[in-house]
């Protein structure tokens, strides 16, 4: 048992609807080691302070000093401050799902004060229809908060954002100087509140070590601001920082000035470095035995220590995330209506869980596959993952899960789905995948039965030439078939799309939009988002730019962050000018609009039309697949209950009756088929204790017992009806 008391902190700001999982992961790991730790999401608590009667009163009072120089929108909000103060508490209660009946009032024009964010609110009824009153109210309440956010940016600090805090100073910060300067500027009101909240947490926890997770650039300033306060007021407390930002940006760190605010910076998975750090602070090991840790040496220079003797902590050993201490009932469910996947991301509280460490594919040339958190693939057994799921549900009362893998492995998801269904565990889940051929229609149906409601994956440039150059391992035809399989199973599909990959030309950009148009038109996709390609230091493109005919531009690294690499693409298109047309088109596609519009018309400049066939995706979807009797190594799974059977041997007639949750299913067939199928359904059942029967075994049994050819079963109406109602053929 460690004698070092640890406080794990997520600095502001990340999502409003759910905690960022890093501290819960670390707390769960420490619990496995019988080491106690506290955790806090400072971002949530700061937001709750801001959007309260007392918080807004203080903001309006301070804004009075500058309101005459503010823009018209801020002046309007200032004039309506009494209305904001009267409504802020009930709106927050509503967004916390504590007063859902307020939705009716929020949807009335006279309830919420409105500023510039409501300019296009006339489209809300079209978006939500007449039944979605709760969603409509949640959207309007989100606009209301965004208006107040605009007011804070205009009158208090430009650094406020709903999922970031002073992000501008950390973006592409090759030099630490701008950050250092910002940390020494006079504090604004939000900074003061942040440090007041921090001080209360320090008083309550009395930690020896404070460990900040900094997942994004928008968390860096808040973490360092807190570190500065601790150094000045609690110098005896040690301070460490880890997370996604240092993992990607600080791998070449040289500037010692950051250690004015911290004592240690760790890279990659935090479990091993944190465990060793605790041992070091207890005096059990020397600094030479730290793991993946930056600190200052005796000369005051930055020193990176990575003692590799210790075994890697496997995914099976990291434990179950522990969400205790976090204010789980106070997160805010907001709605960004423009994108269905973003709505899923922001609305509702999701327990975050990882199926497997790293990426099982780890070949994509635009991805940071050289880093440990992607490059080292390490799965855990399905039963262990479902044990963790059930433990988290018991501890949090929440049954929503977001699997945060780089790309969740299809076979692991298959085994997890079977385990979930067999146990009767009821959860709702979604996650990121690769659109690979392993995701057959039957596997997608199985995942849906286990609670899967959405998946996201990369279609990227939607060009076979460029997908091959990316080493994506996916073709357009394959992506179409897999996305259609998920959609047909009732699972929402979101596509990550990319433009500007090295050597991508104008025609390929036009053609990629045509592919996306056809995917939406054929109901393969329900959501998507275009990203501009970024060349990073740890991806194959960044490591070997000559191989991709891209030129790294000159830039000066000044000892702090280094990840995004400025570059130019001498053989490709002028990518910048396509951005607005791509974004506008996909917004319309997600709402089912303009799907027949020629794709070149989305751009405000003259460009060529597509060279692709207008039936490219349709043809990919109608391509013949293997028949059931050809899937000899696949197993048969029945998701339903065992049937009642009626047999009339005299008339050679039989009936199978299945009692289902939705409606009963009755199938009439020959007495031989009815009798054989009824006798086999228990062995087909997903709940069967015996190994699942493979098609080759079933074929042999059927022909031996009935004297019929297997084709008479496979081609029968009985078999087709069963296949449409939960009889799956899956590779196991």
GROMACS .gro file of N, CA, C and O in nm, residues 238-306:
model
  276
  238UNK      N    1   0.412   1.729  -0.504
  238UNK     CA    2   0.472   1.697  -0.633
  238UNK      C    3   0.366   1.702  -0.742
  238UNK      O    4   0.248   1.670  -0.717
  239UNK      N    5   0.407   1.740  -0.863
  239UNK     CA    6   0.312   1.759  -0.974
  239UNK      C    7   0.361   1.682  -1.096
  239UNK      O    8   0.476   1.696  -1.138
  240UNK      N    9   0.272   1.600  -1.153
  240UNK     CA   10   0.303   1.526  -1.274
  240UNK      C   11   0.198   1.556  -1.380
  240UNK      O   12   0.085   1.593  -1.349
  241UNK      N   13   0.236   1.539  -1.506
  241UNK     CA   14   0.143   1.559  -1.616
  241UNK      C   15   0.162   1.447  -1.719
  241UNK      O   16   0.275   1.410  -1.751
  242UNK      N   17   0.053   1.393  -1.767
  242UNK     CA   18   0.054   1.294  -1.874
  242UNK      C   19  -0.066   1.315  -1.962
  242UNK      O   20  -0.139   1.414  -1.948
  243UNK      N   21  -0.090   1.222  -2.054
  243UNK     CA   22  -0.208   1.232  -2.139
  243UNK      C   23  -0.175   1.249  -2.285
  243UNK      O   24  -0.059   1.253  -2.327
  244UNK      N   25  -0.280   1.262  -2.366
  244UNK     CA   26  -0.265   1.264  -2.511
  244UNK      C   27  -0.179   1.376  -2.564
  244UNK      O   28  -0.105   1.358  -2.661
  245UNK      N   29  -0.186   1.495  -2.502
  245UNK     CA   30  -0.107   1.608  -2.551
  245UNK      C   31   0.043   1.583  -2.536
  245UNK      O   32   0.116   1.590  -2.635
  246UNK      N   33   0.091   1.553  -2.417
  246UNK     CA   34   0.235   1.523  -2.409
  246UNK      C   35   0.274   1.399  -2.490
  246UNK      O   36   0.384   1.393  -2.546
  247UNK      N   37   0.184   1.301  -2.499
  247UNK     CA   38   0.217   1.178  -2.572
  247UNK      C   39   0.250   1.206  -2.719
  247UNK      O   40   0.334   1.138  -2.778
  248UNK      N   41   0.182   1.303  -2.777
  248UNK     CA   42   0.204   1.333  -2.919
  248UNK      C   43   0.290   1.456  -2.940
  248UNK      O   44   0.369   1.462  -3.035
  249UNK      N   45   0.278   1.556  -2.854
  249UNK     CA   46   0.341   1.686  -2.880
  249UNK      C   47   0.477   1.703  -2.812
  249UNK      O   48   0.560   1.783  -2.859
  250UNK      N   49   0.501   1.636  -2.702
  250UNK     CA   50   0.619   1.667  -2.620
  250UNK      C   51   0.725   1.558  -2.622
  250UNK      O   52   0.805   1.547  -2.529
  251UNK      N   53   0.731   1.482  -2.727
  251UNK     CA   54   0.827   1.371  -2.733
  251UNK      C   55   0.969   1.419  -2.764
  251UNK      O   56   1.063   1.339  -2.757
  252UNK      N   57   0.984   1.546  -2.796
  252UNK     CA   58   1.117   1.603  -2.819
  252UNK      C   59   1.145   1.718  -2.723
  252UNK      O   60   1.224   1.807  -2.753
  253UNK      N   61   1.080   1.717  -2.610
  253UNK     CA   62   1.087   1.828  -2.515
  253UNK      C   63   1.231   1.859  -2.474
  253UNK      O   64   1.308   1.770  -2.438
  254UNK      N   65   1.265   1.989  -2.478
  254UNK     CA   66   1.398   2.035  -2.438
  254UNK      C   67   1.393   2.154  -2.342
  254UNK      O   68   1.486   2.175  -2.265
  255UNK      N   69   1.286   2.231  -2.347
  255UNK     CA   70   1.279   2.356  -2.272
  255UNK      C   71   1.250   2.329  -2.124
  255UNK      O   72   1.145   2.275  -2.090
  256UNK      N   73   1.342   2.367  -2.034
  256UNK     CA   74   1.321   2.338  -1.891
  256UNK      C   75   1.217   2.427  -1.825
  256UNK      O   76   1.175   2.400  -1.712
  257UNK      N   77   1.173   2.534  -1.893
  257UNK     CA   78   1.084   2.630  -1.827
  257UNK      C   79   0.951   2.569  -1.787
  257UNK      O   80   0.886   2.615  -1.692
  258UNK      N   81   0.905   2.464  -1.860
  258UNK     CA   82   0.778   2.402  -1.824
  258UNK      C   83   0.784   2.343  -1.683
  258UNK      O   84   0.681   2.331  -1.614
  259UNK      N   85   0.906   2.313  -1.636
  259UNK     CA   86   0.918   2.253  -1.503
  259UNK      C   87   0.915   2.357  -1.391
  259UNK      O   88   0.935   2.324  -1.275
  260UNK      N   89   0.886   2.483  -1.427
  260UNK     CA   90   0.847   2.580  -1.324
  260UNK      C   91   0.709   2.545  -1.269
  260UNK      O   92   0.674   2.587  -1.158
  261UNK      N   93   0.631   2.472  -1.347
  261UNK     CA   94   0.491   2.444  -1.313
  261UNK      C   95   0.466   2.296  -1.284
  261UNK      O   96   0.358   2.260  -1.237
  262UNK      N   97   0.563   2.213  -1.312
  262UNK     CA   98   0.550   2.068  -1.297
  262UNK      C   99   0.681   2.011  -1.246
  262UNK      O  100   0.785   2.076  -1.252
  263UNK      N  101   0.674   1.887  -1.199
  263UNK     CA  102   0.795   1.815  -1.161
  263UNK      C  103   0.825   1.701  -1.257
  263UNK      O  104   0.941   1.666  -1.279
  264UNK      N  105   0.719   1.641  -1.314
  264UNK     CA  106   0.736   1.524  -1.399
  264UNK      C  107   0.638   1.532  -1.517
  264UNK      O  108   0.525   1.579  -1.501
  265UNK      N  109   0.680   1.484  -1.633
  265UNK     CA  110   0.592   1.464  -1.748
  265UNK      C  111   0.612   1.321  -1.795
  265UNK      O  112   0.725   1.278  -1.818
  266UNK      N  113   0.504   1.246  -1.807
  266UNK     CA  114   0.513   1.106  -1.850
  266UNK      C  115   0.454   1.089  -1.989
  266UNK      O  116   0.367   1.167  -2.031
  267UNK      N  117   0.501   0.987  -2.059
  267UNK     CA  118   0.455   0.959  -2.195
  267UNK      C  119   0.386   0.824  -2.202
  267UNK      O  120   0.413   0.733  -2.124
  268UNK      N  121   0.296   0.814  -2.300
  268UNK     CA  122   0.223   0.690  -2.332
  268UNK      C  123   0.137   0.645  -2.214
  268UNK      O  124   0.096   0.728  -2.132
  269UNK      N  125   0.105   0.516  -2.205
  269UNK     CA  126   0.015   0.469  -2.099
  269UNK      C  127   0.065   0.517  -1.963
  269UNK      O  128   0.183   0.504  -1.931
  270UNK      N  129  -0.030   0.564  -1.881
  270UNK     CA  130   0.012   0.624  -1.755
  270UNK      C  131   0.032   0.528  -1.640
  270UNK      O  132   0.092   0.564  -1.539
  271UNK      N  133  -0.019   0.404  -1.654
  271UNK     CA  134  -0.016   0.313  -1.539
  271UNK      C  135   0.126   0.285  -1.490
  271UNK      O  136   0.156   0.300  -1.371
  272UNK      N  137   0.213   0.242  -1.581
  272UNK     CA  138   0.350   0.209  -1.542
  272UNK      C  139   0.427   0.327  -1.489
  272UNK      O  140   0.486   0.321  -1.380
  273UNK      N  141   0.431   0.441  -1.562
  273UNK     CA  142   0.501   0.558  -1.510
  273UNK      C  143   0.448   0.606  -1.375
  273UNK      O  144   0.526   0.644  -1.287
  274UNK      N  145   0.315   0.603  -1.355
  274UNK     CA  146   0.260   0.650  -1.229
  274UNK      C  147   0.299   0.556  -1.115
  274UNK      O  148   0.335   0.603  -1.005
  275UNK      N  149   0.293   0.426  -1.139
  275UNK     CA  150   0.330   0.331  -1.035
  275UNK      C  151   0.476   0.350  -0.994
  275UNK      O  152   0.509   0.351  -0.874
  276UNK      N  153   0.563   0.367  -1.091
  276UNK     CA  154   0.705   0.388  -1.060
  276UNK      C  155   0.728   0.522  -0.993
  276UNK      O  156   0.815   0.536  -0.905
  277UNK      N  157   0.651   0.622  -1.033
  277UNK     CA  158   0.664   0.753  -0.971
  277UNK      C  159   0.628   0.748  -0.823
  277UNK      O  160   0.695   0.809  -0.738
  278UNK      N  161   0.523   0.674  -0.792
  278UNK     CA  162   0.485   0.659  -0.650
  278UNK      C  163   0.597   0.588  -0.573
  278UNK      O  164   0.629   0.627  -0.459
  279UNK      N  165   0.656   0.487  -0.633
  279UNK     CA  166   0.767   0.417  -0.566
  279UNK      C  167   0.886   0.511  -0.546
  279UNK      O  168   0.952   0.509  -0.442
  280UNK      N  169   0.912   0.594  -0.645
  280UNK     CA  170   1.023   0.689  -0.636
  280UNK      C  171   0.998   0.790  -0.524
  280UNK      O  172   1.089   0.820  -0.443
  281UNK      N  173   0.876   0.842  -0.517
  281UNK     CA  174   0.846   0.942  -0.414
  281UNK      C  175   0.847   0.882  -0.274
  281UNK      O  176   0.870   0.953  -0.176
  282UNK      N  177   0.823   0.751  -0.266
  282UNK     CA  178   0.833   0.683  -0.137
  282UNK      C  179   0.977   0.647  -0.101
  282UNK      O  180   1.004   0.598   0.009
  283UNK      N  181   1.069   0.666  -0.196
  283UNK     CA  182   1.209   0.633  -0.171
  283UNK      C  183   1.241   0.487  -0.195
  283UNK      O  184   1.348   0.440  -0.155
  284UNK      N  185   1.151   0.414  -0.262
  284UNK     CA  186   1.174   0.271  -0.284
  284UNK      C  187   1.261   0.244  -0.406
  284UNK      O  188   1.320   0.137  -0.417
  285UNK      N  189   1.264   0.337  -0.501
  285UNK     CA  190   1.350   0.323  -0.618
  285UNK      C  191   1.417   0.457  -0.645
  285UNK      O  192   1.373   0.563  -0.594
  286UNK      N  193   1.521   0.457  -0.725
  286UNK     CA  194   1.590   0.581  -0.762
  286UNK      C  195   1.526   0.641  -0.886
  286UNK      O  196   1.448   0.575  -0.956
  287UNK      N  197   1.563   0.763  -0.918
  287UNK     CA  198   1.508   0.829  -1.037
  287UNK      C  199   1.548   0.754  -1.163
  287UNK      O  200   1.477   0.760  -1.264
  288UNK      N  201   1.657   0.680  -1.160
  288UNK     CA  202   1.702   0.605  -1.277
  288UNK      C  203   1.605   0.493  -1.313
  288UNK      O  204   1.610   0.439  -1.423
  289UNK      N  205   1.517   0.457  -1.220
  289UNK     CA  206   1.423   0.348  -1.245
  289UNK      C  207   1.283   0.398  -1.283
  289UNK      O  208   1.189   0.319  -1.290
  290UNK      N  209   1.271   0.528  -1.308
  290UNK     CA  210   1.144   0.580  -1.357
  290UNK      C  211   1.120   0.530  -1.499
  290UNK      O  212   1.211   0.488  -1.569
  291UNK      N  213   0.994   0.538  -1.541
  291UNK     CA  214   0.954   0.483  -1.670
  291UNK      C  215   0.893   0.593  -1.756
  291UNK      O  216   0.800   0.661  -1.713
  292UNK      N  217   0.947   0.614  -1.874
  292UNK     CA  218   0.895   0.710  -1.972
  292UNK      C  219   0.862   0.844  -1.907
  292UNK      O  220   0.752   0.897  -1.924
  293UNK      N  221   0.957   0.899  -1.836
  293UNK     CA  222   0.933   1.019  -1.754
  293UNK      C  223   1.038   1.126  -1.781
  293UNK      O  224   1.158   1.099  -1.780
  294UNK      N  225   0.990   1.249  -1.803
  294UNK     CA  226   1.077   1.366  -1.808
  294UNK      C  227   1.087   1.428  -1.668
  294UNK      O  228   0.987   1.438  -1.596
  295UNK      N  229   1.207   1.473  -1.633
  295UNK     CA  230   1.227   1.556  -1.514
  295UNK      C  231   1.355   1.635  -1.535
  295UNK      O  232   1.429   1.611  -1.632
  296UNK      N  233   1.383   1.729  -1.448
  296UNK     CA  234   1.509   1.804  -1.456
  296UNK      C  235   1.619   1.727  -1.384
  296UNK      O  236   1.596   1.673  -1.275
  297UNK      N  237   1.737   1.725  -1.443
  297UNK     CA  238   1.850   1.666  -1.372
  297UNK      C  239   1.914   1.769  -1.280
  297UNK      O  240   1.864   1.883  -1.268
  298UNK      N  241   2.022   1.732  -1.214
  298UNK     CA  242   2.085   1.821  -1.116
  298UNK      C  243   2.137   1.949  -1.179
  298UNK      O  244   2.150   2.052  -1.112
  299UNK      N  245   2.168   1.945  -1.308
  299UNK     CA  246   2.217   2.064  -1.377
  299UNK      C  247   2.103   2.153  -1.427
  299UNK      O  248   2.128   2.259  -1.485
  300UNK      N  249   1.978   2.111  -1.407
  300UNK     CA  250   1.864   2.190  -1.450
  300UNK      C  251   1.825   2.168  -1.595
  300UNK      O  252   1.748   2.247  -1.652
  301UNK      N  253   1.875   2.062  -1.656
  301UNK     CA  254   1.841   2.030  -1.794
  301UNK      C  255   1.731   1.924  -1.798
  301UNK      O  256   1.717   1.842  -1.706
  302UNK      N  257   1.655   1.925  -1.906
  302UNK     CA  258   1.549   1.826  -1.923
  302UNK      C  259   1.612   1.689  -1.947
  302UNK      O  260   1.699   1.671  -2.031
  303UNK      N  261   1.565   1.592  -1.870
  303UNK     CA  262   1.622   1.456  -1.875
  303UNK      C  263   1.507   1.358  -1.891
  303UNK      O  264   1.409   1.361  -1.816
  304UNK      N  265   1.518   1.271  -1.993
  304UNK     CA  266   1.415   1.169  -2.016
  304UNK      C  267   1.465   1.035  -1.966
  304UNK      O  268   1.574   0.989  -2.004
  305UNK      N  269   1.387   0.970  -1.879
  305UNK     CA  270   1.426   0.844  -1.818
  305UNK      C  271   1.327   0.737  -1.861
  305UNK      O  272   1.205   0.754  -1.846
  306UNK      N  273   1.378   0.628  -1.913
  306UNK     CA  274   1.290   0.516  -1.950
  306UNK      C  275   1.359   0.386  -1.915
  306UNK      O  276   1.430   0.328  -1.997
   0.00000   0.00000   0.00000
